[in-house]
PDB file of C-alpha atoms in Angstrom:
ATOM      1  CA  UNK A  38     -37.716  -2.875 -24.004  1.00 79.00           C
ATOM      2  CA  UNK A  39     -34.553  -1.366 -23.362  1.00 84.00           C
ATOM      3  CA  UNK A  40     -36.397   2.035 -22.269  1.00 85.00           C
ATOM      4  CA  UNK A  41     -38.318  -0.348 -19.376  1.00 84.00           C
ATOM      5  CA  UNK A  42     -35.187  -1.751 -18.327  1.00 83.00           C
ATOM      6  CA  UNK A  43     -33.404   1.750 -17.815  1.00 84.00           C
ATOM      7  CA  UNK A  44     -36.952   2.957 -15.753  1.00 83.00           C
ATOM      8  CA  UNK A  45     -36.036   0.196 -14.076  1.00 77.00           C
ATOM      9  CA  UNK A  46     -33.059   0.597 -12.892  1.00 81.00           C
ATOM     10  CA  UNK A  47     -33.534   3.888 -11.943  1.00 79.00           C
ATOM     11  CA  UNK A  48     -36.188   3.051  -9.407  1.00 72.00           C
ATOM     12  CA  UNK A  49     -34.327   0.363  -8.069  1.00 76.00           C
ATOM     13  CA  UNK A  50     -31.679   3.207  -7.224  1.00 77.00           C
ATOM     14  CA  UNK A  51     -34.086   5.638  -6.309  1.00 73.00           C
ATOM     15  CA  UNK A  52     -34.051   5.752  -2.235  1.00 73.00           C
ATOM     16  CA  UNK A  53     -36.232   9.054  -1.983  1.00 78.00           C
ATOM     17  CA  UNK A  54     -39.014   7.365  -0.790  1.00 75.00           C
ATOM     18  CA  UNK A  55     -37.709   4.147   1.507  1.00 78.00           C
ATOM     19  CA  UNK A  56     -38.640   6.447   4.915  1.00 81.00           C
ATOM     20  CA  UNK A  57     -42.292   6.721   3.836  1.00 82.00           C
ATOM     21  CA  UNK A  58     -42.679   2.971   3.208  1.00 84.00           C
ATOM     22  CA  UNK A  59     -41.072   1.639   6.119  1.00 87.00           C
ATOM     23  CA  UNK A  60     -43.431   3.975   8.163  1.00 89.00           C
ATOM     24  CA  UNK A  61     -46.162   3.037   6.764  1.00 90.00           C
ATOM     25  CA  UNK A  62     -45.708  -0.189   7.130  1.00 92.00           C
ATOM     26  CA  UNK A  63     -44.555   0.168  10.979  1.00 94.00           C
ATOM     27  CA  UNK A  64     -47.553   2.826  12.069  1.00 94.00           C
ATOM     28  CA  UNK A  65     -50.212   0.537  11.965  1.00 90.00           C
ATOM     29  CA  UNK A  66     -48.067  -1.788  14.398  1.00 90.00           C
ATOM     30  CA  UNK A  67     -47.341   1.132  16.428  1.00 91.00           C
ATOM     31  CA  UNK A  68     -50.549   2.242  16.818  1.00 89.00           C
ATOM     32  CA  UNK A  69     -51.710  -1.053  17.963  1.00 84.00           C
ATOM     33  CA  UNK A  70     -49.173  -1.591  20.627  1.00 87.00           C
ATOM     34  CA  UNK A  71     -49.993   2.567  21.857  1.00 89.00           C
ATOM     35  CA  UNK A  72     -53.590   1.263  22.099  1.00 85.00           C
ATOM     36  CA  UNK A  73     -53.323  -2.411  23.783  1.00 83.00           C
ATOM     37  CA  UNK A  74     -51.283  -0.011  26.284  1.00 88.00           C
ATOM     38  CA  UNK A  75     -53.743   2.795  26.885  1.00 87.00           C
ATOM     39  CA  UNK A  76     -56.685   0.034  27.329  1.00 85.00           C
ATOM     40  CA  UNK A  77     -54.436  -1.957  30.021  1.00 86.00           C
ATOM     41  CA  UNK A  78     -53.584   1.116  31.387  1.00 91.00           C
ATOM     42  CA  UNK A  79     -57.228   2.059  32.207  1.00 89.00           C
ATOM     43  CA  UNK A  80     -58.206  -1.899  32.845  1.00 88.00           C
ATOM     44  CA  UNK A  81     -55.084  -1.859  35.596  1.00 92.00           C
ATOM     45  CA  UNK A  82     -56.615   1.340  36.855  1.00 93.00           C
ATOM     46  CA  UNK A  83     -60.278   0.059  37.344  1.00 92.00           C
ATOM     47  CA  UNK A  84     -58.867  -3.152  38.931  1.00 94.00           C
ATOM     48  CA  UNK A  85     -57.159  -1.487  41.707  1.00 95.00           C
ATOM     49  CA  UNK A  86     -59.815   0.804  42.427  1.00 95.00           C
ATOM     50  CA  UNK A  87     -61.711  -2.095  42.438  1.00 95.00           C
ATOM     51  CA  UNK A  88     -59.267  -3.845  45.273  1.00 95.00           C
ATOM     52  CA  UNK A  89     -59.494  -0.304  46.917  1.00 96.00           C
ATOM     53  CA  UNK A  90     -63.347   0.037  47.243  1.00 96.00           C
ATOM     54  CA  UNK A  91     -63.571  -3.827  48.496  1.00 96.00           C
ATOM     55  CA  UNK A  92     -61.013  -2.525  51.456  1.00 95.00           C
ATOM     56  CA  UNK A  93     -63.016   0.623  52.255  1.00 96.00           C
ATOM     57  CA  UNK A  94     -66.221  -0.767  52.009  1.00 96.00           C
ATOM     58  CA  UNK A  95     -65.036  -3.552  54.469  1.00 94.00           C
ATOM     59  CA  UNK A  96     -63.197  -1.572  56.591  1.00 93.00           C
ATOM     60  CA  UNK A  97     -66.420   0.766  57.383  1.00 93.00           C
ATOM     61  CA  UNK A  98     -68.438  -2.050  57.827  1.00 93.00           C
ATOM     62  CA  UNK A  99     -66.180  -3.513  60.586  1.00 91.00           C
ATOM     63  CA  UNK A 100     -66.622   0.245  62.523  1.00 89.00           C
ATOM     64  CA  UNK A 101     -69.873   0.133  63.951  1.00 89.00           C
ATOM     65  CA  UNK A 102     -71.314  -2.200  66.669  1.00 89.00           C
ATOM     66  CA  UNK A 103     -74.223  -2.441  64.798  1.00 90.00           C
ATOM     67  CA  UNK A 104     -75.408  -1.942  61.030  1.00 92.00           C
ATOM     68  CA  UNK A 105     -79.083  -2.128  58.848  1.00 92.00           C
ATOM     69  CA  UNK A 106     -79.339  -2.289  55.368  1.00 93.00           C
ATOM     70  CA  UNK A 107     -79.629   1.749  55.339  1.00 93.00           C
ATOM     71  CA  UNK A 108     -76.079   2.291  56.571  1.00 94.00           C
ATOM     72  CA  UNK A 109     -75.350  -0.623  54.046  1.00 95.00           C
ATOM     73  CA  UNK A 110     -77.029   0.645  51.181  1.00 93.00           C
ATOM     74  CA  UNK A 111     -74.467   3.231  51.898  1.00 94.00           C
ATOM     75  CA  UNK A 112     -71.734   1.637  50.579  1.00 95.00           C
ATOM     76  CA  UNK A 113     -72.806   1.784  47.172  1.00 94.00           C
ATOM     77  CA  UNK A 114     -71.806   5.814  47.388  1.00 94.00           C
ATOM     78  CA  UNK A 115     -68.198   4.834  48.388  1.00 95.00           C
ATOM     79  CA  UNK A 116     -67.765   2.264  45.910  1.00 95.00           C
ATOM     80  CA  UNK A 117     -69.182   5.264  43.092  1.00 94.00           C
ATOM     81  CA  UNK A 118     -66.663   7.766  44.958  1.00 95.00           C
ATOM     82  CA  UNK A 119     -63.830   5.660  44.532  1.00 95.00           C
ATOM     83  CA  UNK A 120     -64.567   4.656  41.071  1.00 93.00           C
ATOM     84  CA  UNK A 121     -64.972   8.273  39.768  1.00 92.00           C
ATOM     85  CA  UNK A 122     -63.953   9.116  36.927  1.00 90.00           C
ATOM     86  CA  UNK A 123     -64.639   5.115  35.930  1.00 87.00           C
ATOM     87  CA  UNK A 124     -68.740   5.301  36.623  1.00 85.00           C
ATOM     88  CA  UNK A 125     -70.303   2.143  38.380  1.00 86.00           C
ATOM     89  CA  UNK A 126     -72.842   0.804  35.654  1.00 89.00           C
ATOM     90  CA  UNK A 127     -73.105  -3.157  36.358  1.00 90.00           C
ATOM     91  CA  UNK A 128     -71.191  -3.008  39.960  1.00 93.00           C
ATOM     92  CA  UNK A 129     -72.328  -5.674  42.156  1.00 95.00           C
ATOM     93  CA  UNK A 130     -71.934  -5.402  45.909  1.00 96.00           C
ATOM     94  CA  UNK A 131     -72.349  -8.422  48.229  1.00 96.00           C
ATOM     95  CA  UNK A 132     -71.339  -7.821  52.422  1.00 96.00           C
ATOM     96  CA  UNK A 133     -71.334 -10.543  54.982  1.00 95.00           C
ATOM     97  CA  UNK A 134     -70.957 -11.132  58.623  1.00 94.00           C
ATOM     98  CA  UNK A 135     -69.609 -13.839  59.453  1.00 95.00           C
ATOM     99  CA  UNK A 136     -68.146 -15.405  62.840  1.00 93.00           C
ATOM    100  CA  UNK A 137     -66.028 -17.905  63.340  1.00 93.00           C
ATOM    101  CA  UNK A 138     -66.449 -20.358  66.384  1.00 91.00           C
ATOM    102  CA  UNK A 139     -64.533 -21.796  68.902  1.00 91.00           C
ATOM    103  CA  UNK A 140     -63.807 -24.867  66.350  1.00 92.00           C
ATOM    104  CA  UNK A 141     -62.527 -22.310  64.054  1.00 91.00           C
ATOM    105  CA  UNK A 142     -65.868 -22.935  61.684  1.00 93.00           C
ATOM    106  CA  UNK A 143     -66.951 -20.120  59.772  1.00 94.00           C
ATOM    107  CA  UNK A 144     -70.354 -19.782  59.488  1.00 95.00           C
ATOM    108  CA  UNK A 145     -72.648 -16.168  57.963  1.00 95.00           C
ATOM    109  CA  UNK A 146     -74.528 -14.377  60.784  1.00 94.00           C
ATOM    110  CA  UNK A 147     -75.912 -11.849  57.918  1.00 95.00           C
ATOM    111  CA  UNK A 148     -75.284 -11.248  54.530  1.00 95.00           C
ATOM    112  CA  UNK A 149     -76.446  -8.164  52.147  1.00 94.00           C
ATOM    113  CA  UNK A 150     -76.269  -7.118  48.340  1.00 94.00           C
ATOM    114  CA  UNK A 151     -76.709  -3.874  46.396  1.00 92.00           C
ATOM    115  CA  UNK A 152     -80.331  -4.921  45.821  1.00 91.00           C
ATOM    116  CA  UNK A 153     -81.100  -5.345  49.449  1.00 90.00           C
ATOM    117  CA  UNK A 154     -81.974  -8.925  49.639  1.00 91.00           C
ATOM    118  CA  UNK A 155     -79.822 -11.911  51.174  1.00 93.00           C
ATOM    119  CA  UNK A 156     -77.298 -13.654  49.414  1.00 94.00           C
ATOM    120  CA  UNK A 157     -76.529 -16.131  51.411  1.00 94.00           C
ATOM    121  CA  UNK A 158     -78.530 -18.090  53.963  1.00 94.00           C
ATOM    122  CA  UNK A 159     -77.667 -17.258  57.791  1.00 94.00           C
ATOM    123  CA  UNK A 160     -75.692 -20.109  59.771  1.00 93.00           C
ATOM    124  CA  UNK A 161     -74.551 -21.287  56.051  1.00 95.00           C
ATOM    125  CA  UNK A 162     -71.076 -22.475  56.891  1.00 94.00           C
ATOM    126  CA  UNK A 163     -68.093 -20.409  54.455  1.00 94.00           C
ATOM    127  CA  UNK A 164     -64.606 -21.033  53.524  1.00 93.00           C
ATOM    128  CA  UNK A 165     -62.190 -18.314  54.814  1.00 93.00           C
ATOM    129  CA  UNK A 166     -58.664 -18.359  54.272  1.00 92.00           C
ATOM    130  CA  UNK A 167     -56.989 -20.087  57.210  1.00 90.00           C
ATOM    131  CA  UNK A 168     -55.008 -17.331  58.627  1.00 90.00           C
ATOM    132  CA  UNK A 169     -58.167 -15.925  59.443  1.00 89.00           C
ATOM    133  CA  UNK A 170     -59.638 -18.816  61.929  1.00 89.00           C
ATOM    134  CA  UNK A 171     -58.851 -17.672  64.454  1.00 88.00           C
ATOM    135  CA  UNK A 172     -61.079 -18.810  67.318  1.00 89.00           C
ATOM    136  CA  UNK A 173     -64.743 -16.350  68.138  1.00 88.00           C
ATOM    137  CA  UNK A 174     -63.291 -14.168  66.197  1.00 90.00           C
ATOM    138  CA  UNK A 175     -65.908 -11.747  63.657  1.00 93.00           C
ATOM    139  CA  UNK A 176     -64.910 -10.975  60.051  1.00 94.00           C
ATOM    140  CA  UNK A 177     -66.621  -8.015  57.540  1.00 94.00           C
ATOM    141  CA  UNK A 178     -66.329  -9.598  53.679  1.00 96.00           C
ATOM    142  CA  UNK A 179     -66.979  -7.163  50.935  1.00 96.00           C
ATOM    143  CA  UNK A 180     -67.108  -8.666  47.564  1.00 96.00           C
ATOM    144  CA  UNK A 181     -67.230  -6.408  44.523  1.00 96.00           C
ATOM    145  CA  UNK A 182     -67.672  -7.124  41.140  1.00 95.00           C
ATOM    146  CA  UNK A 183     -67.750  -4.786  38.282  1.00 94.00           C
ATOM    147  CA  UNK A 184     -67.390  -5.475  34.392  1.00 93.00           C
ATOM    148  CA  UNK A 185     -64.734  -3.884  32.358  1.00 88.00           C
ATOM    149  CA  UNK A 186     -65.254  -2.885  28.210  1.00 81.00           C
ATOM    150  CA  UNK A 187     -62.773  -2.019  26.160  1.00 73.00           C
ATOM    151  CA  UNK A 188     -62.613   1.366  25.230  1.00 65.00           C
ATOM    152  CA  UNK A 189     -61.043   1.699  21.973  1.00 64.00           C
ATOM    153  CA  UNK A 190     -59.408  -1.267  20.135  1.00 55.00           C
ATOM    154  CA  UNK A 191     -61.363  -2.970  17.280  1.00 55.00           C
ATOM    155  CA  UNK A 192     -64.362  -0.740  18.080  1.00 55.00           C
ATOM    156  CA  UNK A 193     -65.962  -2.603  15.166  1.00 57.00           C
ATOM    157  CA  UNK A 194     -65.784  -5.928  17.176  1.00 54.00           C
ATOM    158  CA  UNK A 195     -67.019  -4.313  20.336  1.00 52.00           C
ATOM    159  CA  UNK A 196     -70.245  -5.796  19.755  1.00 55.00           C
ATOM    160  CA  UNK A 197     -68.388  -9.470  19.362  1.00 59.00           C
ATOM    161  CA  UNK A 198     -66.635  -9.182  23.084  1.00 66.00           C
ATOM    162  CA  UNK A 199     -67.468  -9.628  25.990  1.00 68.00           C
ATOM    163  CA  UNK A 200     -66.356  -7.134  29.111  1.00 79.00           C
ATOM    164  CA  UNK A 201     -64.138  -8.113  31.731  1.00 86.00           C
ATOM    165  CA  UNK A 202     -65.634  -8.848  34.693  1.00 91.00           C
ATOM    166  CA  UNK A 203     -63.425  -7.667  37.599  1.00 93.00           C
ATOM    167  CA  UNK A 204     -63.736  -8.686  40.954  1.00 94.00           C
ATOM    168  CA  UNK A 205     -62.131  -8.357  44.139  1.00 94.00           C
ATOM    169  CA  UNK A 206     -63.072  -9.405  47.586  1.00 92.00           C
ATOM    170  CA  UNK A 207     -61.918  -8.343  51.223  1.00 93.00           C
ATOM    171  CA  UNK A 208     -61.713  -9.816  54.891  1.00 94.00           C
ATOM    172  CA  UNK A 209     -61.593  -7.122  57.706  1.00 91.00           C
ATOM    173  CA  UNK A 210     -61.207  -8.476  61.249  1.00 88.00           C
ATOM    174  CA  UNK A 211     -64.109  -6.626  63.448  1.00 81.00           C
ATOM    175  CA  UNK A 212     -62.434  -3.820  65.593  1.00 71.00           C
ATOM    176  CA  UNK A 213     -63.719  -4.514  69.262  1.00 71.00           C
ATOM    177  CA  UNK A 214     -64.617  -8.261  70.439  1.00 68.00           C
ATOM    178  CA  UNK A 215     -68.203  -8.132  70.210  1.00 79.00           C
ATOM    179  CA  UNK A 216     -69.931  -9.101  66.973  1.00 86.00           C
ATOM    180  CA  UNK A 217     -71.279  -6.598  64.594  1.00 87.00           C
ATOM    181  CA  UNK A 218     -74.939  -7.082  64.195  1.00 87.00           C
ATOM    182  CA  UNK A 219     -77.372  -6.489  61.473  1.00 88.00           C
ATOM    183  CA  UNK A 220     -80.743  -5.109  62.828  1.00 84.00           C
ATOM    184  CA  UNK A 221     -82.882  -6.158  59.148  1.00 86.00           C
ATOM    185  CA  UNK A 222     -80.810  -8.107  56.999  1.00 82.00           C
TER     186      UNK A 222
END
């Protein structure tokens, strides 16, 4: 017994070995908090290319006089361009005309999505924010939506969550006074 109690004692006295254990009780806890920070990192990235593409995409709509679902099918290819090195799998696209009358009513003139059809019905009246009524005037909307997975963190519950959907949307005021038509929308 009295051989134990020296072993003991000596290993209660022993500090060789404290560095070791407090790291390996800290690393895990460290590597989570590196992860979490690397995924937001990359989630933060996606979002504002996300806010960027909505901008660009409405902000070449709002050029031309005119547009068809050609020139709009276009804007797939500058979403993908912005989104590089991200990739575009499950992006969803939706552009509207839409002009606001004299009684500051906004109402869709056309409307167009990535898969060509017609989201919304023409002369379907929209909410806009209000520093936007302005009377007769003609607004571009881009609305993007595009999911976000996780890359890394509990890979093994991957399966278990859901991705982030991320979506941004964007008013651009048409350049000249004339409204911007759609030829086959």
């Amino acid at each position: 017994m009295r051989a134990l109690g020296q072993t003991f004692n000596r290993l209660r006295r022993d500090r060789q070995g404290v560095g070791a254990v407090e790291f390996a009780i800290i690393f895990p806890i460290l590597l989570a908090l590196y992860i979490t920070a690397f995924e937001l990192t990359i989630g933060f990235s996606v979002y504002k290319r996300a806010t960027r593409a909505a901008g660009a995409i409405a902000d070449l709509t709002s050029q031309p006089q005119t547009v068809n679902k050609a020139y709009l099918n276009t804007m797939k290819d500058v979403a993908a361009a912005i989104f590089v090195p991200y990739g575009t799998t499950g992006l969803k696209l939706k552009i509207s005309g839409i002009q606001v009358d004299a009684n500051k009513i906004a109402k869709i003139s056309w409307s167009w999505d990535q898969d060509n059809q017609r989201p919304y019905p023409v002369n379907s009246v929209v909410k806009i924010p209000e520093n936007l009524k302005q009377p007769n005037a003609f607004l571009v909307h881009a609305e993007l939506t595009i999911p976000h997975t996780l890359l890394m963190f509990m890979s093994t519950l991957s399966s278990k969550i859901t991705p982030i959907t991320i979506g941004r949307d964007y008013y651009f005021a048409k350049r000249e006074a004339d409204p911007i038509t759609c030829s086959d929308c």
